[in-house]
Coordinates of C-alpha atoms and ligand atoms in Angstrom, one line a residue:
M236 CA 108.6 88.1 132.9
K237 CA 109.3 86.8 129.4
K238 CA 112.9 85.9 128.6
I239 CA 114.2 86.3 125.1
K240 CA 117.0 83.9 124.3
N241 CA 119.7 83.6 121.8
Y242 CA 119.1 81.2 118.8
I243 CA 122.3 79.3 118.3
N244 CA 122.8 76.0 116.5
G245 CA 119.0 75.7 116.0
S246 CA 118.1 76.0 119.7
F247 CA 117.2 78.7 122.2
Q248 CA 120.0 79.3 124.6
E249 CA 120.6 81.5 127.6
P250 CA 123.6 83.9 127.6
I251 CA 126.8 82.1 128.8
A252 CA 127.6 84.8 131.4
G253 CA 124.0 84.8 132.7
D254 CA 123.5 88.6 132.3
W255 CA 120.3 90.1 131.0
L256 CA 119.1 93.5 129.7
D257 CA 115.7 95.1 130.2
N258 CA 113.4 95.4 127.2
Y259 CA 110.9 98.3 127.3
N260 CA 107.5 98.7 125.8
P261 CA 107.6 102.3 124.4
S262 CA 103.9 102.7 124.4
T263 CA 103.7 102.3 128.2
G264 CA 107.3 102.9 129.3
E265 CA 107.3 99.5 131.1
I266 CA 109.9 96.8 131.1
Y267 CA 108.1 93.8 129.7
S268 CA 110.9 91.3 128.9
H269 CA 114.6 90.5 129.4
I270 CA 117.1 89.9 126.7
P271 CA 120.5 88.2 126.8
K272 CA 123.4 90.6 127.4
S273 CA 125.6 88.4 125.2
T274 CA 129.4 88.6 125.2
S275 CA 132.1 87.5 122.9
K276 CA 131.7 84.0 124.3
D277 CA 128.2 83.8 122.9
V278 CA 129.4 85.2 119.6
A279 CA 132.2 82.6 119.5
K280 CA 129.7 79.9 120.2
A281 CA 127.4 81.2 117.4
Y282 CA 130.4 81.4 115.1
E283 CA 131.4 77.7 115.8
A284 CA 127.8 76.6 115.0
A285 CA 127.9 78.6 111.8
K286 CA 131.3 77.3 110.8
D287 CA 130.2 73.7 111.4
A288 CA 127.0 74.2 109.3
F289 CA 128.9 75.9 106.4
V290 CA 130.2 72.9 104.3
S291 CA 126.8 71.2 104.2
W292 CA 124.8 74.4 103.6
S293 CA 127.0 75.8 100.9
N294 CA 126.7 72.4 99.1
T295 CA 123.0 72.3 99.4
T296 CA 121.3 72.7 96.0
I297 CA 120.0 76.0 95.0
E298 CA 116.5 74.5 94.7
E299 CA 116.6 73.2 98.3
R300 CA 117.9 76.5 99.7
S301 CA 115.2 78.3 97.7
K302 CA 112.5 76.0 99.0
I303 CA 113.5 76.6 102.6
L304 CA 113.6 80.4 102.2
I305 CA 110.2 80.4 100.6
R306 CA 108.9 78.2 103.5
I307 CA 110.2 80.8 106.0
A308 CA 108.4 83.5 103.9
D309 CA 105.2 81.5 104.1
L310 CA 105.5 81.0 107.8
I311 CA 106.1 84.7 108.4
E312 CA 103.0 85.4 106.4
A313 CA 101.0 82.8 108.4
N314 CA 102.1 84.4 111.6
L315 CA 101.4 88.0 110.4
D316 CA 99.2 88.9 113.4
T317 CA 101.5 87.6 116.1
L318 CA 104.6 89.1 114.6
A319 CA 102.9 92.5 113.9
E320 CA 101.6 92.7 117.4
A321 CA 105.0 91.9 118.8
E322 CA 106.6 94.5 116.5
A323 CA 104.2 97.2 117.6
K324 CA 104.7 96.4 121.3
D325 CA 108.4 96.3 121.0
N326 CA 108.9 99.4 118.8
G327 CA 105.9 101.6 119.5
K328 CA 104.9 101.8 115.9
P329 CA 101.2 101.6 114.9
L330 CA 100.0 98.0 114.6
S331 CA 98.4 99.0 111.3
L332 CA 101.9 99.9 110.0
A333 CA 103.5 96.7 111.2
K334 CA 100.7 94.7 109.6
A335 CA 100.8 96.5 106.3
V336 CA 104.5 97.1 105.9
D337 CA 107.0 95.6 108.4
I338 CA 105.9 92.0 108.5
P339 CA 104.8 91.6 104.9
R340 CA 108.1 93.0 103.8
A341 CA 110.0 90.6 106.1
S342 CA 108.2 87.8 104.4
A343 CA 108.8 89.4 101.0
N344 CA 112.6 89.6 101.7
F345 CA 112.8 85.8 102.2
R346 CA 110.5 85.1 99.2
F347 CA 112.4 87.5 97.0
F348 CA 115.9 86.1 97.8
G349 CA 114.5 82.5 97.7
N350 CA 113.6 83.2 94.1
A351 CA 116.5 85.5 93.2
I352 CA 119.1 82.9 94.0
T353 CA 117.6 80.6 91.3
Q354 CA 118.3 83.3 88.7
F355 CA 121.7 84.5 90.0
A356 CA 124.4 84.0 87.4
S357 CA 128.0 84.8 86.9
E358 CA 129.8 86.1 83.9
A359 CA 132.0 84.4 81.2
H360 CA 134.6 86.2 79.0
E361 CA 136.0 84.5 76.0
S362 CA 139.4 86.1 75.0
V363 CA 138.8 85.6 71.2
G364 CA 142.0 84.8 69.3
L365 CA 144.0 83.9 72.4
N366 CA 142.2 80.6 73.0
T367 CA 141.3 81.4 76.5
M368 CA 138.1 81.3 78.3
N369 CA 137.4 83.2 81.6
F370 CA 134.5 82.5 83.8
T371 CA 133.7 84.0 87.2
L372 CA 133.2 81.5 90.0
R373 CA 131.1 82.9 92.7
S374 CA 131.3 81.2 96.1
P375 CA 129.7 82.0 99.4
M376 CA 132.0 83.9 101.7
G377 CA 131.7 81.5 104.7
V378 CA 130.5 82.9 108.0
V379 CA 129.2 86.4 107.7
G380 CA 127.8 88.9 110.3
C381 CA 124.6 90.9 110.0
I382 CA 123.8 93.8 112.4
S383 CA 120.5 95.7 112.2
P384 CA 118.8 98.7 113.8
W385 CA 115.5 99.3 115.7
N386 CA 113.4 101.4 113.4
L387 CA 112.2 98.6 111.1
P388 CA 113.3 95.6 113.2
L389 CA 112.2 92.4 111.4
Y390 CA 112.1 94.2 108.0
L391 CA 115.8 95.2 108.0
F392 CA 117.0 92.1 109.9
T393 CA 115.6 89.8 107.2
W394 CA 116.8 92.2 104.4
K395 CA 120.3 91.1 105.4
V396 CA 120.0 87.5 106.6
A397 CA 117.9 86.3 103.6
P398 CA 120.4 87.1 100.9
A399 CA 123.3 85.9 103.1
I400 CA 121.8 82.4 103.5
A401 CA 120.4 82.3 100.0
A402 CA 123.9 82.7 98.7
G403 CA 125.1 79.7 100.8
N404 CA 126.7 81.5 103.8
C405 CA 126.1 80.8 107.4
V406 CA 125.3 83.8 109.6
V407 CA 125.9 85.3 113.0
A408 CA 123.3 88.0 113.3
K409 CA 122.4 90.6 115.9
P410 CA 119.2 92.6 115.9
S411 CA 119.0 95.9 117.9
E412 CA 118.9 95.4 121.6
V413 CA 116.1 98.0 121.6
T414 CA 113.8 95.8 119.5
P415 CA 114.8 92.2 119.8
M416 CA 111.4 90.5 120.0
T417 CA 110.5 89.7 116.3
A418 CA 114.0 88.4 115.6
Y419 CA 113.6 86.1 118.6
L420 CA 110.2 84.9 117.3
L421 CA 111.9 84.3 113.9
G422 CA 114.0 81.6 115.6
E423 CA 110.9 79.3 116.0
I424 CA 110.0 79.9 112.3
L425 CA 113.5 79.0 111.1
S426 CA 113.3 75.6 112.9
E427 CA 109.8 74.9 111.7
A428 CA 110.8 75.7 108.1
G429 CA 113.6 73.2 108.3
L430 CA 116.5 75.5 108.1
P431 CA 119.5 73.3 109.1
K432 CA 120.9 74.1 112.6
G433 CA 123.8 76.6 112.6
V434 CA 122.9 78.3 109.3
L435 CA 121.4 81.3 111.0
N436 CA 122.4 82.1 114.5
I437 CA 120.8 85.1 116.3
V438 CA 122.7 86.6 119.2
H439 CA 121.1 89.4 121.3
G440 CA 123.0 92.1 123.2
T441 CA 124.4 95.6 123.1
G442 CA 126.3 97.0 120.2
P443 CA 129.6 97.7 122.0
E444 CA 129.7 94.2 123.4
A445 CA 127.9 91.6 121.2
G446 CA 128.0 93.7 118.0
Q447 CA 131.6 94.6 118.4
A448 CA 132.4 90.9 119.0
I449 CA 130.9 90.0 115.7
V450 CA 132.7 92.8 113.8
A451 CA 136.0 91.9 115.6
H452 CA 135.8 88.2 115.1
P453 CA 138.8 87.3 113.0
N454 CA 137.0 84.6 111.0
I455 CA 133.7 86.4 110.2
K456 CA 134.5 87.4 106.7
A457 CA 132.0 90.1 105.9
I458 CA 129.8 92.5 107.8
S459 CA 126.5 93.8 106.6
F460 CA 125.5 96.7 108.9
T461 CA 122.5 99.1 109.0
G462 CA 122.5 101.8 111.7
G463 CA 123.9 105.2 112.5
T464 CA 126.8 106.9 110.7
K465 CA 128.9 107.1 113.9
T466 CA 128.5 103.4 114.5
G467 CA 129.3 102.7 110.9
E468 CA 132.5 104.6 111.2
H469 CA 133.5 102.6 114.3
I470 CA 132.7 99.3 112.5
A471 CA 134.8 100.4 109.5
R472 CA 137.7 101.2 111.8
T473 CA 137.5 97.8 113.5
A474 CA 137.1 95.8 110.3
A475 CA 139.6 97.6 108.0
P476 CA 142.8 96.1 109.4
M477 CA 141.3 92.6 108.9
F478 CA 140.3 93.5 105.3
K479 CA 136.7 92.5 105.8
K480 CA 134.1 93.1 103.2
L481 CA 131.7 95.7 104.4
S482 CA 128.3 96.9 103.5
L483 CA 127.3 100.0 105.5
E484 CA 123.8 101.4 105.3
L485 CA 123.9 104.5 107.5
G486 CA 122.1 107.7 108.4
G487 CA 120.3 110.2 106.2
K488 CA 119.1 113.8 106.0
N489 CA 117.0 113.5 102.9
P490 CA 115.7 116.4 100.9
N491 CA 112.1 116.5 99.7
I492 CA 112.0 119.1 96.8
I493 CA 108.6 120.5 95.9
F494 CA 108.2 122.5 92.6
A495 CA 105.2 124.6 91.9
D496 CA 104.4 122.5 88.8
C497 CA 103.8 119.3 90.8
E498 CA 100.6 117.3 91.2
Y499 CA 99.7 119.2 94.4
E500 CA 97.2 117.0 96.2
K501 CA 99.3 113.8 95.7
M502 CA 102.4 115.6 96.8
L503 CA 100.7 116.9 100.0
A504 CA 99.4 113.4 101.0
V505 CA 102.7 111.7 100.3
T506 CA 104.7 114.4 102.0
V507 CA 102.8 113.9 105.2
K508 CA 103.9 110.2 105.1
S509 CA 107.4 110.9 104.0
S510 CA 107.8 113.3 106.9
F511 CA 106.1 111.3 109.7
A512 CA 105.6 107.6 108.8
N513 CA 106.9 105.4 111.6
Q514 CA 107.2 108.6 113.8
G515 CA 109.7 109.9 111.3
Q516 CA 112.1 107.0 112.3
I517 CA 112.8 105.8 108.7
C518 CA 116.3 106.5 107.3
L519 CA 114.5 107.4 104.0
C520 CA 112.1 110.0 105.5
G521 CA 112.2 113.4 103.7
S522 CA 113.3 115.4 106.8
R523 CA 114.2 118.6 104.8
I524 CA 111.4 120.0 102.8
Y525 CA 112.3 122.6 100.2
V526 CA 109.4 124.3 98.6
E527 CA 109.3 126.7 95.6
E528 CA 108.6 130.2 96.8
S529 CA 105.5 130.8 94.7
I530 CA 103.6 128.0 96.5
A531 CA 105.3 128.1 99.9
K532 CA 102.6 130.1 101.7
Q533 CA 99.8 127.8 100.5
F534 CA 101.9 124.6 101.1
K535 CA 102.7 125.6 104.7
K536 CA 99.1 126.2 105.5
D537 CA 97.8 123.0 103.9
F538 CA 100.7 120.8 105.2
V539 CA 100.3 122.0 108.8
A540 CA 96.5 121.4 108.6
K541 CA 97.1 117.8 107.5
V542 CA 99.8 117.2 110.2
A543 CA 97.5 118.6 112.9
A544 CA 94.9 116.0 111.9
L545 CA 97.2 113.0 112.5
Y546 CA 96.0 110.9 115.4
I547 CA 98.6 110.3 118.1
G548 CA 97.8 107.3 120.1
N549 CA 98.8 103.9 121.4
P550 CA 100.0 101.6 118.7
F551 CA 97.1 99.2 119.1
N552 CA 94.4 101.9 118.6
S553 CA 93.2 101.5 114.9
K554 CA 92.9 105.3 114.6
T555 CA 96.6 105.8 115.4
S556 CA 98.9 107.1 112.7
I557 CA 101.6 108.4 115.1
G558 CA 102.6 105.9 117.8
A559 CA 105.3 106.1 120.4
L560 CA 109.0 106.9 119.8
V561 CA 111.2 103.9 120.4
S562 CA 112.7 104.8 123.8
Q563 CA 113.0 107.4 126.5
E564 CA 116.6 108.2 125.4
H565 CA 115.5 108.7 121.8
L566 CA 112.6 110.9 122.8
E567 CA 114.9 113.1 124.7
K568 CA 117.4 113.3 121.8
V569 CA 114.6 114.3 119.4
E570 CA 113.3 116.9 121.9
S571 CA 116.8 118.3 122.3
Y572 CA 116.9 119.0 118.5
I573 CA 113.6 120.9 118.7
E574 CA 115.3 123.0 121.4
I575 CA 118.4 123.5 119.3
A576 CA 116.2 124.6 116.4
K577 CA 114.5 127.2 118.6
D578 CA 117.8 128.4 119.9
E579 CA 118.9 128.8 116.3
G580 CA 116.0 131.1 115.6
A581 CA 113.9 128.6 113.6
K582 CA 110.1 129.0 113.8
I583 CA 108.0 126.1 115.1
L584 CA 105.0 126.0 112.7
Y585 CA 103.4 123.1 114.5
G586 CA 104.0 120.5 117.3
G587 CA 107.1 119.9 119.3
E588 CA 105.4 119.0 122.5
R589 CA 105.0 115.7 124.4
V590 CA 101.6 114.1 124.3
S591 CA 100.0 112.3 127.2
V592 CA 97.9 109.4 125.8
K593 CA 95.1 108.4 128.1
G594 CA 95.9 105.0 129.8
F595 CA 99.4 105.1 128.4
E596 CA 100.7 108.2 130.3
N597 CA 104.3 106.9 130.6
G598 CA 104.7 106.1 126.9
Y599 CA 107.1 108.1 124.7
Y600 CA 104.7 110.2 122.6
L601 CA 105.6 113.4 120.8
Q602 CA 103.6 115.6 118.5
P603 CA 104.8 115.7 114.9
S604 CA 106.9 118.9 114.5
V605 CA 107.0 121.2 111.5
I606 CA 109.9 123.7 111.7
E607 CA 110.5 126.6 109.3
V608 CA 114.1 127.5 108.8
D609 CA 115.9 130.1 106.7
D610 CA 119.5 129.0 107.1
N611 CA 120.6 125.7 105.5
K612 CA 123.7 125.6 107.7
C613 CA 121.9 125.4 111.0
R614 CA 122.2 122.1 113.0
I615 CA 118.5 121.1 112.5
Q616 CA 119.2 121.2 108.7
Q617 CA 122.5 119.4 108.8
E618 CA 122.2 116.7 111.5
E619 CA 120.0 113.6 111.5
V620 CA 117.2 113.8 114.0
F621 CA 115.5 110.5 113.1
G622 CA 112.2 111.4 114.7
P623 CA 108.9 113.2 113.9
V624 CA 110.5 116.5 113.0
V625 CA 110.5 118.0 109.5
T626 CA 111.9 121.4 108.4
I627 CA 110.6 123.6 105.7
M628 CA 112.8 126.1 103.6
T629 CA 111.9 127.9 100.5
F630 CA 113.8 128.2 97.2
K631 CA 113.7 130.5 94.2
N632 CA 114.7 128.2 91.3
E633 CA 115.9 124.8 90.4
E634 CA 119.6 125.7 90.7
E635 CA 119.1 126.9 94.3
A636 CA 117.1 123.8 95.2
L637 CA 119.8 121.5 94.0
Q638 CA 122.5 123.4 95.8
L639 CA 120.5 123.4 99.1
A640 CA 119.6 119.7 98.7
N641 CA 123.3 118.6 98.2
D642 CA 124.7 120.8 100.9
V643 CA 124.8 118.2 103.7
K644 CA 127.2 115.4 104.5
Y645 CA 124.6 112.7 103.9
G646 CA 123.4 111.2 100.6
L647 CA 120.9 108.5 101.1
S648 CA 117.7 109.4 99.3
A649 CA 116.0 112.4 97.7
T650 CA 112.4 113.1 96.6
V651 CA 111.4 115.5 93.8
W652 CA 107.9 116.7 93.0
T653 CA 107.6 118.1 89.5
N654 CA 105.9 117.4 86.2
N655 CA 108.8 118.7 84.2
L656 CA 110.6 115.8 82.5
D657 CA 113.8 117.7 81.7
R658 CA 114.1 118.9 85.2
T659 CA 113.5 115.3 86.5
M660 CA 116.4 114.1 84.4
R661 CA 118.7 117.0 85.4
L662 CA 118.0 116.6 89.1
S663 CA 118.2 112.8 89.0
K664 CA 121.7 113.1 87.6
Q665 CA 122.9 115.8 89.9
L666 CA 121.3 115.0 93.3
E667 CA 123.9 113.4 95.6
A668 CA 121.8 110.5 96.8
G669 CA 121.7 106.7 96.3
I670 CA 118.0 106.8 95.6
V671 CA 115.9 109.5 93.8
W672 CA 112.1 109.3 94.0
V673 CA 110.2 111.4 91.5
N674 CA 106.5 112.1 92.4
T675 CA 106.6 109.2 94.8
W676 CA 108.3 108.1 98.0
L677 CA 109.3 104.8 99.6
N678 CA 108.3 103.0 96.4
R679 CA 110.5 99.9 96.4
D680 CA 111.2 97.2 93.9
L681 CA 113.5 94.7 95.6
R682 CA 115.5 94.2 92.5
T683 CA 116.9 97.8 92.6
P684 CA 120.2 98.8 94.2
F685 CA 119.6 100.2 97.7
G686 CA 122.1 102.3 99.6
G687 CA 123.7 105.7 100.1
M688 CA 126.5 108.0 99.1
K689 CA 128.7 110.2 101.2
D690 CA 128.2 109.7 104.9
S691 CA 125.1 107.6 104.3
G692 CA 127.2 104.5 103.5
V693 CA 129.3 102.2 101.4
G694 CA 128.0 99.5 99.1
R695 CA 124.5 98.6 97.9
E696 CA 122.0 96.1 99.0
G697 CA 119.0 94.7 97.1
G698 CA 118.6 92.3 94.2
F699 CA 121.7 90.8 92.8
E700 CA 123.8 93.5 94.5
A701 CA 123.2 91.7 97.8
L702 CA 124.0 88.3 96.3
R703 CA 127.2 89.8 94.9
F704 CA 128.1 91.2 98.3
F705 CA 127.6 87.9 100.0
T706 CA 129.7 85.9 97.4
E707 CA 133.4 86.0 96.6
P708 CA 134.1 86.3 92.9
K709 CA 137.0 84.3 91.5
N710 CA 138.3 84.6 87.9
V711 CA 139.1 81.2 86.4
C712 CA 141.1 81.5 83.1
I713 CA 141.4 78.3 81.0
S714 CA 143.7 78.1 78.0
Y715 CA 142.7 75.6 75.4
N716 CA 144.0 74.2 72.1
L717 CA 141.7 74.2 69.1
Ligands
LIG275 P1 122.9 102.2 115.9 O1 124.1 102.5 115.0 O2 122.9 102.7 117.3 O3 122.7 100.6 116.1 C1 122.5 99.8 115.0 C2 122.9 98.4 115.4 O4 124.3 98.4 115.6 C3 122.3 97.8 116.6 O5 122.1 96.5 116.5 C4 123.4 98.1 117.7 O6 123.4 97.3 118.8 C5 124.6 97.8 116.8 N1 125.9 98.5 117.3 C6 126.0 99.6 118.0 N2 127.3 99.9 118.3 C7 128.0 98.9 117.7 C8 129.4 98.5 117.6 N3 130.3 99.3 118.2 N4 129.8 97.5 116.9 C9 128.8 96.7 116.3 N5 127.5 96.9 116.4 C10 127.1 98.0 117.0 O7 121.6 102.7 115.1 P2 120.1 102.7 115.6 O8 120.0 103.8 116.6 O9 119.7 101.3 116.0 O10 119.4 103.1 114.3 C11 119.2 104.3 113.8 C12 120.1 104.7 112.7 O11 120.1 103.7 111.7 C13 119.8 106.0 112.1 O12 121.0 106.7 111.9 C14 119.3 105.6 110.7 O13 119.4 106.6 109.7 C15 120.0 104.4 110.4 N6 119.3 103.6 109.4 C16 119.9 103.5 108.2 C17 119.2 102.7 107.2 C18 119.8 102.6 105.8 O14 119.3 101.8 105.1 N7 120.7 103.4 105.4 C19 118.0 102.1 107.5 C20 117.5 102.2 108.8 C21 118.2 102.9 109.8

């Protein structure tokens, strides 16, 4: 059976304690590889490698760093098929999605930050009349930690490590133990691209053990984390007494607000995607649909018809648009929320049942589920399910829609469907979300700030925001005589 290894100091290494975890293929329910169950010893080793690489890497010219990042991007692109197949097998997502979205975006992350670093600038402030000149010196932080989740494995892993190394840091990174394969394969690409050893170290293992060791390491200066809100809370508690810089990208319960004046067919097609893409396991999925009363009946009918037509199958079948959920544990969690919704008196308009896929009977397949609710305070409306489950509730007017949309503890993204410009501006200002999409969804320009408000996180990634996070600003004030 294949053994995934840690990538430390430019080479693949077994875990020091010799312990391994099982890695499952969600489409078949079988164990297909083993991954290191790393401990604080492996993290310490990775840290030492990163520390030793730092002086040289942080003094490497911007042009050279940029060239290496772009080489990594090219190699990811050249290995698109292999990486996409590995991602689909490891995560359960349709191969078509991994090929069209996950892997191209992983490549784009390296290419984008390889270019962005050449344009990154700091500020200067001349204190006119006082004969002083201030400038901001931005230096890499040193050794930083990056921890990523399982839903978009290589996509989110590279979204963190690319800006970190572009800015001149060295990294100890941990992908999710549920989906470690593509981060493992990235190791080979890093060596082939000529990334100096120790600049990016990849340690595999569980959150409470390997992840915690990264966060608790006294000399790892900053942590960039994407994952659940509860985990983020725990990380913040560990890191706060050490005054570490933190970027936390956490959970969401995003509203998708549909007004009667929208472009109906476009809204319908995109709403199917924003509800169920990646089996609904995207932090940005619009899991709470609010539809204006006057079109609610028609919308429910049309939406359910489109959802019922989605093909649920194994990730490698080209017809598949809904693959397997990521794990047995997660499948059970999602199912438990469907039960909670029923107990709360919600109405299942479609789905909610397990699916047996021929030849893949032990895989984790679930029908996409559409649930009608009339109480915004019920658990299915308030808590993150992170699966193929969407709720529908009606509203009477804009004011009510806004109130319902903001009435959760999360604030990651929101989608609005309307052709009214004034309403667009009003809602954009008042929605409590880090990202507002109007008449579109998951439309990303990597230069824009990305992140959430409220319990969806702290800090922003993307563009220069990420490069600012991974650098320490210092004000230098020079007095001069004229
Ligand atoms: P998770 O919090 O369980 O795990 C995320 C990562 O943190 C994993 O690598 C895990 O091993 C690690 N981890 C767990 N406990 C840790 C600890 N105590 N210390 C350090 N690291 C620890 O999340 P998940 O189940 O992998 O991912 C799903 C969650 O991620 C959802 O809540 C989803 O909304 C969120 N998410 C957010 C964004 C965003 O950009 N805001 C993007 C994708 C996913």
